[in-house]
Amino acid sequence: KPIEKNPIVVLSTIIAIGIAIRIIFVPFEIPLNSDNFVYFMYAIDHSLGQNSTIQISNNGWPLFVSFFFSLYNSVNFMDYMAIQRILSVVISSLTAIPVYFLCRKFFDEKLALLGSLIFVFEPRIIQNSTFGITDPLYILLIVVGIILILSSSYKRNYLAFLVIALASTVRIEGLFLLPAFIFIFFLKNPINKEKIFHISIAILIFILIISITSILRIEESDSDHFLSRVYVSAEELTDSPETKIYGSTINLVSAGLLNTFKFIGWSQIPLLIFVVPIGFVLMIKDRKIIKFVLTVGFFILLPAVFAFSFSSDTRYLFPIYPLFSLLALF
């Protein structure tokens, strides 16, 4: 049968090969270190049914991992580290599904499947998925959220705000998607009392999830790691060694913006450099999609501009790779 008659089979094949390739590159013999080790220790504490003394701001991922730790019984800590890495690998590969549905909003089945393939086999996404860190789960959640907010169903729109609230517990950058989703909602719908009612319910759902998470974090670490993190970040922009080096906050942010554009170009080498820029130019002709891409892309990139003001790491751009896959299809 033609490919479009078997999208499930093709998607399953893409996911299976994606997992297999990632597993080959996972260094199971090397212990976790740095951020992924901190997440590991936090997950271990919660898998044992106790609060953790480890201070982390993004606890959504280790809480997710702790559930799987609690289902497994081993005296070898390397086994649990392997579970954390395997979960990351599987989630990264499963993101092929929401990427397919995102691309399907604008293209036919064949091209949508190609979009999934582009994402799953992007070298940096493959490498990142082997570390056992927050990015794969965060990317999965925001792509699911994007699909839901593009739906004409109010119930799915509600779920979109719930999903990005969960994404915000995985990485605080998810907070930036709240204004993006509100804007997209009104792009699709004329502003009237009924639409304002529905978006108010959606925002309340978002605030409820964030509030519950904040209470749990305060009980554990005396900080909500949402507002406090925003305050610390704002303080860094105005009074940090980097700010003093650049002379002012404006100069620092300008450098971050310049670095963002540089890393966007670098991050597309080798697979995307010939298709994404051309795809972006061709997309401009489609008013329906350009508003969506520019809105989501802008708010995803805002945290990256901040990050690139202080450090250089292409992982801050990984959440926009599903959009790269979409642009490539043009």
PDB file of N, CA, C and O in Angstrom, residues 264-320:
ATOM      1  N   ILE A 264      21.701  29.582  15.782  1.00  0.00           N
ATOM      2  CA  ILE A 264      20.628  29.048  14.940  1.00  0.00           C
ATOM      3  C   ILE A 264      21.214  28.552  13.625  1.00  0.00           C
ATOM      4  O   ILE A 264      20.870  27.470  13.136  1.00  0.00           O
ATOM      5  N   GLY A 265      22.118  29.337  13.048  1.00  0.00           N
ATOM      6  CA  GLY A 265      22.773  28.910  11.816  1.00  0.00           C
ATOM      7  C   GLY A 265      23.641  27.685  12.031  1.00  0.00           C
ATOM      8  O   GLY A 265      23.584  26.722  11.247  1.00  0.00           O
ATOM      9  N   TRP A 266      24.421  27.696  13.100  1.00  0.00           N
ATOM     10  CA  TRP A 266      25.322  26.579  13.391  1.00  0.00           C
ATOM     11  C   TRP A 266      24.535  25.303  13.679  1.00  0.00           C
ATOM     12  O   TRP A 266      24.931  24.204  13.269  1.00  0.00           O
ATOM     13  N   SER A 267      23.411  25.447  14.369  1.00  0.00           N
ATOM     14  CA  SER A 267      22.648  24.275  14.778  1.00  0.00           C
ATOM     15  C   SER A 267      21.996  23.550  13.610  1.00  0.00           C
ATOM     16  O   SER A 267      21.536  22.420  13.750  1.00  0.00           O
ATOM     17  N   GLN A 268      21.957  24.191  12.440  1.00  0.00           N
ATOM     18  CA  GLN A 268      21.317  23.554  11.283  1.00  0.00           C
ATOM     19  C   GLN A 268      22.302  22.759  10.423  1.00  0.00           C
ATOM     20  O   GLN A 268      21.890  22.110   9.463  1.00  0.00           O
ATOM     21  N   ILE A 269      23.564  22.814  10.789  1.00  0.00           N
ATOM     22  CA  ILE A 269      24.575  22.016  10.083  1.00  0.00           C
ATOM     23  C   ILE A 269      24.614  20.620  10.709  1.00  0.00           C
ATOM     24  O   ILE A 269      24.635  20.493  11.927  1.00  0.00           O
ATOM     25  N   PRO A 270      24.585  19.519   9.966  1.00  0.00           N
ATOM     26  CA  PRO A 270      24.695  19.417   8.507  1.00  0.00           C
ATOM     27  C   PRO A 270      23.365  19.201   7.780  1.00  0.00           C
ATOM     28  O   PRO A 270      23.276  19.418   6.588  1.00  0.00           O
ATOM     29  N   LEU A 271      22.309  18.740   8.491  1.00  0.00           N
ATOM     30  CA  LEU A 271      21.114  18.271   7.793  1.00  0.00           C
ATOM     31  C   LEU A 271      20.156  19.375   7.355  1.00  0.00           C
ATOM     32  O   LEU A 271      19.486  19.254   6.332  1.00  0.00           O
ATOM     33  N   LEU A 272      20.068  20.443   8.122  1.00  0.00           N
ATOM     34  CA  LEU A 272      18.990  21.405   7.911  1.00  0.00           C
ATOM     35  C   LEU A 272      19.405  22.674   7.186  1.00  0.00           C
ATOM     36  O   LEU A 272      18.549  23.445   6.757  1.00  0.00           O
ATOM     37  N   ILE A 273      20.698  22.893   7.039  1.00  0.00           N
ATOM     38  CA  ILE A 273      21.197  24.167   6.541  1.00  0.00           C
ATOM     39  C   ILE A 273      20.707  24.486   5.130  1.00  0.00           C
ATOM     40  O   ILE A 273      20.552  25.651   4.761  1.00  0.00           O
ATOM     41  N   PHE A 274      20.415  23.460   4.302  1.00  0.00           N
ATOM     42  CA  PHE A 274      20.007  23.699   2.919  1.00  0.00           C
ATOM     43  C   PHE A 274      18.487  23.775   2.752  1.00  0.00           C
ATOM     44  O   PHE A 274      18.010  24.157   1.689  1.00  0.00           O
ATOM     45  N   VAL A 275      17.742  23.383   3.773  1.00  0.00           N
ATOM     46  CA  VAL A 275      16.285  23.323   3.607  1.00  0.00           C
ATOM     47  C   VAL A 275      15.518  24.298   4.491  1.00  0.00           C
ATOM     48  O   VAL A 275      14.509  24.858   4.072  1.00  0.00           O
ATOM     49  N   VAL A 276      15.979  24.511   5.730  1.00  0.00           N
ATOM     50  CA  VAL A 276      15.233  25.387   6.639  1.00  0.00           C
ATOM     51  C   VAL A 276      15.225  26.842   6.183  1.00  0.00           C
ATOM     52  O   VAL A 276      14.161  27.470   6.148  1.00  0.00           O
ATOM     53  N   PRO A 277      16.382  27.437   5.820  1.00  0.00           N
ATOM     54  CA  PRO A 277      16.341  28.839   5.353  1.00  0.00           C
ATOM     55  C   PRO A 277      15.446  29.024   4.128  1.00  0.00           C
ATOM     56  O   PRO A 277      14.673  29.988   4.057  1.00  0.00           O
ATOM     57  N   ILE A 278      15.532  28.091   3.164  1.00  0.00           N
ATOM     58  CA  ILE A 278      14.681  28.176   1.971  1.00  0.00           C
ATOM     59  C   ILE A 278      13.224  27.983   2.365  1.00  0.00           C
ATOM     60  O   ILE A 278      12.325  28.671   1.873  1.00  0.00           O
ATOM     61  N   GLY A 279      12.985  27.031   3.274  1.00  0.00           N
ATOM     62  CA  GLY A 279      11.628  26.783   3.754  1.00  0.00           C
ATOM     63  C   GLY A 279      11.030  28.006   4.416  1.00  0.00           C
ATOM     64  O   GLY A 279       9.841  28.303   4.246  1.00  0.00           O
ATOM     65  N   PHE A 280      11.857  28.732   5.165  1.00  0.00           N
ATOM     66  CA  PHE A 280      11.374  29.947   5.836  1.00  0.00           C
ATOM     67  C   PHE A 280      10.942  30.990   4.809  1.00  0.00           C
ATOM     68  O   PHE A 280       9.900  31.629   4.955  1.00  0.00           O
ATOM     69  N   VAL A 281      11.741  31.158   3.762  1.00  0.00           N
ATOM     70  CA  VAL A 281      11.413  32.133   2.720  1.00  0.00           C
ATOM     71  C   VAL A 281      10.113  31.744   2.014  1.00  0.00           C
ATOM     72  O   VAL A 281       9.228  32.596   1.780  1.00  0.00           O
ATOM     73  N   LEU A 282       9.965  30.456   1.704  1.00  0.00           N
ATOM     74  CA  LEU A 282       8.747  29.995   1.030  1.00  0.00           C
ATOM     75  C   LEU A 282       7.526  30.094   1.941  1.00  0.00           C
ATOM     76  O   LEU A 282       6.409  30.322   1.476  1.00  0.00           O
ATOM     77  N   MET A 283       7.745  29.918   3.246  1.00  0.00           N
ATOM     78  CA  MET A 283       6.649  29.971   4.213  1.00  0.00           C
ATOM     79  C   MET A 283       6.021  31.358   4.289  1.00  0.00           C
ATOM     80  O   MET A 283       4.833  31.503   4.592  1.00  0.00           O
ATOM     81  N   ILE A 284       6.824  32.391   4.005  1.00  0.00           N
ATOM     82  CA  ILE A 284       6.340  33.770   4.122  1.00  0.00           C
ATOM     83  C   ILE A 284       5.090  34.000   3.261  1.00  0.00           C
ATOM     84  O   ILE A 284       4.231  34.815   3.595  1.00  0.00           O
ATOM     85  N   LYS A 285       4.965  33.245   2.182  1.00  0.00           N
ATOM     86  CA  LYS A 285       3.812  33.394   1.297  1.00  0.00           C
ATOM     87  C   LYS A 285       2.525  32.882   1.941  1.00  0.00           C
ATOM     88  O   LYS A 285       1.428  33.236   1.505  1.00  0.00           O
ATOM     89  N   ASP A 286       2.654  32.026   2.947  1.00  0.00           N
ATOM     90  CA  ASP A 286       1.487  31.434   3.594  1.00  0.00           C
ATOM     91  C   ASP A 286       1.192  32.194   4.888  1.00  0.00           C
ATOM     92  O   ASP A 286       1.829  31.973   5.921  1.00  0.00           O
ATOM     93  N   ARG A 287       0.235  33.095   4.856  1.00  0.00           N
ATOM     94  CA  ARG A 287      -0.056  33.941   6.010  1.00  0.00           C
ATOM     95  C   ARG A 287      -0.535  33.131   7.216  1.00  0.00           C
ATOM     96  O   ARG A 287      -0.278  33.493   8.363  1.00  0.00           O
ATOM     97  N   LYS A 288      -1.243  32.054   6.934  1.00  0.00           N
ATOM     98  CA  LYS A 288      -1.787  31.230   8.018  1.00  0.00           C
ATOM     99  C   LYS A 288      -0.686  30.640   8.878  1.00  0.00           C
ATOM    100  O   LYS A 288      -0.729  30.697  10.105  1.00  0.00           O
ATOM    101  N   ILE A 289       0.330  30.107   8.236  1.00  0.00           N
ATOM    102  CA  ILE A 289       1.374  29.404   8.982  1.00  0.00           C
ATOM    103  C   ILE A 289       2.446  30.358   9.513  1.00  0.00           C
ATOM    104  O   ILE A 289       3.028  30.118  10.574  1.00  0.00           O
ATOM    105  N   ILE A 290       2.695  31.457   8.796  1.00  0.00           N
ATOM    106  CA  ILE A 290       3.788  32.334   9.234  1.00  0.00           C
ATOM    107  C   ILE A 290       3.472  32.986  10.583  1.00  0.00           C
ATOM    108  O   ILE A 290       4.350  33.145  11.436  1.00  0.00           O
ATOM    109  N   LYS A 291       2.211  33.331  10.822  1.00  0.00           N
ATOM    110  CA  LYS A 291       1.836  33.919  12.105  1.00  0.00           C
ATOM    111  C   LYS A 291       2.066  32.927  13.231  1.00  0.00           C
ATOM    112  O   LYS A 291       2.563  33.275  14.300  1.00  0.00           O
ATOM    113  N   PHE A 292       1.701  31.672  12.970  1.00  0.00           N
ATOM    114  CA  PHE A 292       1.880  30.619  13.974  1.00  0.00           C
ATOM    115  C   PHE A 292       3.358  30.378  14.254  1.00  0.00           C
ATOM    116  O   PHE A 292       3.797  30.355  15.412  1.00  0.00           O
ATOM    117  N   VAL A 293       4.161  30.192  13.200  1.00  0.00           N
ATOM    118  CA  VAL A 293       5.581  29.876  13.363  1.00  0.00           C
ATOM    119  C   VAL A 293       6.327  31.017  14.043  1.00  0.00           C
ATOM    120  O   VAL A 293       7.132  30.796  14.957  1.00  0.00           O
ATOM    121  N   LEU A 294       6.065  32.238  13.616  1.00  0.00           N
ATOM    122  CA  LEU A 294       6.755  33.391  14.200  1.00  0.00           C
ATOM    123  C   LEU A 294       6.378  33.584  15.666  1.00  0.00           C
ATOM    124  O   LEU A 294       7.227  33.921  16.495  1.00  0.00           O
ATOM    125  N   THR A 295       5.106  33.363  16.001  1.00  0.00           N
ATOM    126  CA  THR A 295       4.667  33.524  17.389  1.00  0.00           C
ATOM    127  C   THR A 295       5.315  32.494  18.291  1.00  0.00           C
ATOM    128  O   THR A 295       5.946  32.826  19.314  1.00  0.00           O
ATOM    129  N   VAL A 296       5.180  31.219  17.934  1.00  0.00           N
ATOM    130  CA  VAL A 296       5.756  30.151  18.751  1.00  0.00           C
ATOM    131  C   VAL A 296       7.274  30.254  18.767  1.00  0.00           C
ATOM    132  O   VAL A 296       7.908  30.134  19.827  1.00  0.00           O
ATOM    133  N   GLY A 297       7.867  30.479  17.601  1.00  0.00           N
ATOM    134  CA  GLY A 297       9.323  30.571  17.523  1.00  0.00           C
ATOM    135  C   GLY A 297       9.869  31.705  18.373  1.00  0.00           C
ATOM    136  O   GLY A 297      10.886  31.547  19.057  1.00  0.00           O
ATOM    137  N   PHE A 298       9.195  32.853  18.347  1.00  0.00           N
ATOM    138  CA  PHE A 298       9.647  34.013  19.124  1.00  0.00           C
ATOM    139  C   PHE A 298       9.689  33.701  20.612  1.00  0.00           C
ATOM    140  O   PHE A 298      10.693  33.974  21.296  1.00  0.00           O
ATOM    141  N   PHE A 299       8.622  33.114  21.143  1.00  0.00           N
ATOM    142  CA  PHE A 299       8.559  32.872  22.577  1.00  0.00           C
ATOM    143  C   PHE A 299       9.425  31.690  23.015  1.00  0.00           C
ATOM    144  O   PHE A 299       9.863  31.632  24.158  1.00  0.00           O
ATOM    145  N   ILE A 300       9.691  30.751  22.103  1.00  0.00           N
ATOM    146  CA  ILE A 300      10.631  29.675  22.422  1.00  0.00           C
ATOM    147  C   ILE A 300      12.055  30.219  22.461  1.00  0.00           C
ATOM    148  O   ILE A 300      12.875  29.809  23.292  1.00  0.00           O
ATOM    149  N   LEU A 301      12.343  31.173  21.577  1.00  0.00           N
ATOM    150  CA  LEU A 301      13.700  31.704  21.472  1.00  0.00           C
ATOM    151  C   LEU A 301      14.037  32.744  22.545  1.00  0.00           C
ATOM    152  O   LEU A 301      15.216  32.989  22.817  1.00  0.00           O
ATOM    153  N   LEU A 302      13.037  33.365  23.169  1.00  0.00           N
ATOM    154  CA  LEU A 302      13.306  34.379  24.189  1.00  0.00           C
ATOM    155  C   LEU A 302      14.223  33.864  25.299  1.00  0.00           C
ATOM    156  O   LEU A 302      15.212  34.525  25.647  1.00  0.00           O
ATOM    157  N   PRO A 303      13.948  32.684  25.885  1.00  0.00           N
ATOM    158  CA  PRO A 303      14.869  32.171  26.917  1.00  0.00           C
ATOM    159  C   PRO A 303      16.252  31.884  26.355  1.00  0.00           C
ATOM    160  O   PRO A 303      17.251  31.993  27.075  1.00  0.00           O
ATOM    161  N   ALA A 304      16.313  31.513  25.070  1.00  0.00           N
ATOM    162  CA  ALA A 304      17.609  31.236  24.448  1.00  0.00           C
ATOM    163  C   ALA A 304      18.453  32.499  24.362  1.00  0.00           C
ATOM    164  O   ALA A 304      19.671  32.460  24.574  1.00  0.00           O
ATOM    165  N   VAL A 305      17.812  33.624  24.065  1.00  0.00           N
ATOM    166  CA  VAL A 305      18.538  34.904  24.014  1.00  0.00           C
ATOM    167  C   VAL A 305      19.155  35.202  25.368  1.00  0.00           C
ATOM    168  O   VAL A 305      20.315  35.623  25.468  1.00  0.00           O
ATOM    169  N   PHE A 306      18.376  34.981  26.432  1.00  0.00           N
ATOM    170  CA  PHE A 306      18.902  35.178  27.785  1.00  0.00           C
ATOM    171  C   PHE A 306      20.078  34.235  28.042  1.00  0.00           C
ATOM    172  O   PHE A 306      21.133  34.651  28.538  1.00  0.00           O
ATOM    173  N   ALA A 307      19.901  32.953  27.701  1.00  0.00           N
ATOM    174  CA  ALA A 307      20.945  31.962  27.957  1.00  0.00           C
ATOM    175  C   ALA A 307      22.226  32.276  27.194  1.00  0.00           C
ATOM    176  O   ALA A 307      23.335  32.167  27.733  1.00  0.00           O
ATOM    177  N   PHE A 308      22.080  32.689  25.921  1.00  0.00           N
ATOM    178  CA  PHE A 308      23.252  32.968  25.099  1.00  0.00           C
ATOM    179  C   PHE A 308      23.943  34.277  25.495  1.00  0.00           C
ATOM    180  O   PHE A 308      25.016  34.591  24.986  1.00  0.00           O
ATOM    181  N   SER A 309      23.318  35.018  26.406  1.00  0.00           N
ATOM    182  CA  SER A 309      23.986  36.204  26.949  1.00  0.00           C
ATOM    183  C   SER A 309      25.053  35.804  27.955  1.00  0.00           C
ATOM    184  O   SER A 309      25.977  36.576  28.240  1.00  0.00           O
ATOM    185  N   PHE A 310      24.937  34.573  28.471  1.00  0.00           N
ATOM    186  CA  PHE A 310      25.854  34.129  29.519  1.00  0.00           C
ATOM    187  C   PHE A 310      26.667  32.895  29.135  1.00  0.00           C
ATOM    188  O   PHE A 310      27.727  32.649  29.697  1.00  0.00           O
ATOM    189  N   SER A 311      26.157  32.078  28.209  1.00  0.00           N
ATOM    190  CA  SER A 311      26.852  30.831  27.880  1.00  0.00           C
ATOM    191  C   SER A 311      26.619  30.474  26.418  1.00  0.00           C
ATOM    192  O   SER A 311      25.819  31.119  25.728  1.00  0.00           O
ATOM    193  N   SER A 312      27.312  29.444  25.959  1.00  0.00           N
ATOM    194  CA  SER A 312      27.201  29.005  24.567  1.00  0.00           C
ATOM    195  C   SER A 312      26.906  27.506  24.545  1.00  0.00           C
ATOM    196  O   SER A 312      27.799  26.692  24.772  1.00  0.00           O
ATOM    197  N   ASP A 313      25.649  27.150  24.298  1.00  0.00           N
ATOM    198  CA  ASP A 313      25.250  25.748  24.275  1.00  0.00           C
ATOM    199  C   ASP A 313      24.033  25.617  23.370  1.00  0.00           C
ATOM    200  O   ASP A 313      22.988  26.199  23.641  1.00  0.00           O
ATOM    201  N   THR A 314      24.164  24.861  22.287  1.00  0.00           N
ATOM    202  CA  THR A 314      23.080  24.757  21.308  1.00  0.00           C
ATOM    203  C   THR A 314      21.843  24.059  21.870  1.00  0.00           C
ATOM    204  O   THR A 314      20.782  24.120  21.244  1.00  0.00           O
ATOM    205  N   ARG A 315      21.935  23.426  23.036  1.00  0.00           N
ATOM    206  CA  ARG A 315      20.765  22.727  23.594  1.00  0.00           C
ATOM    207  C   ARG A 315      19.618  23.695  23.873  1.00  0.00           C
ATOM    208  O   ARG A 315      18.452  23.292  23.911  1.00  0.00           O
ATOM    209  N   TYR A 316      19.923  24.991  24.059  1.00  0.00           N
ATOM    210  CA  TYR A 316      18.863  25.968  24.296  1.00  0.00           C
ATOM    211  C   TYR A 316      17.975  26.150  23.070  1.00  0.00           C
ATOM    212  O   TYR A 316      16.881  26.701  23.161  1.00  0.00           O
ATOM    213  N   LEU A 317      18.453  25.691  21.906  1.00  0.00           N
ATOM    214  CA  LEU A 317      17.680  25.811  20.675  1.00  0.00           C
ATOM    215  C   LEU A 317      16.912  24.539  20.332  1.00  0.00           C
ATOM    216  O   LEU A 317      16.080  24.551  19.420  1.00  0.00           O
ATOM    217  N   PHE A 318      17.150  23.451  21.043  1.00  0.00           N
ATOM    218  CA  PHE A 318      16.510  22.178  20.698  1.00  0.00           C
ATOM    219  C   PHE A 318      14.985  22.247  20.708  1.00  0.00           C
ATOM    220  O   PHE A 318      14.337  21.579  19.894  1.00  0.00           O
ATOM    221  N   PRO A 319      14.350  23.030  21.608  1.00  0.00           N
ATOM    222  CA  PRO A 319      12.879  23.093  21.572  1.00  0.00           C
ATOM    223  C   PRO A 319      12.300  23.640  20.275  1.00  0.00           C
ATOM    224  O   PRO A 319      11.118  23.437  19.993  1.00  0.00           O
ATOM    225  N   ILE A 320      13.123  24.343  19.483  1.00  0.00           N
ATOM    226  CA  ILE A 320      12.607  24.892  18.228  1.00  0.00           C
ATOM    227  C   ILE A 320      12.827  23.936  17.046  1.00  0.00           C
ATOM    228  O   ILE A 320      12.366  24.203  15.932  1.00  0.00           O
TER     229      ILE A 320
END
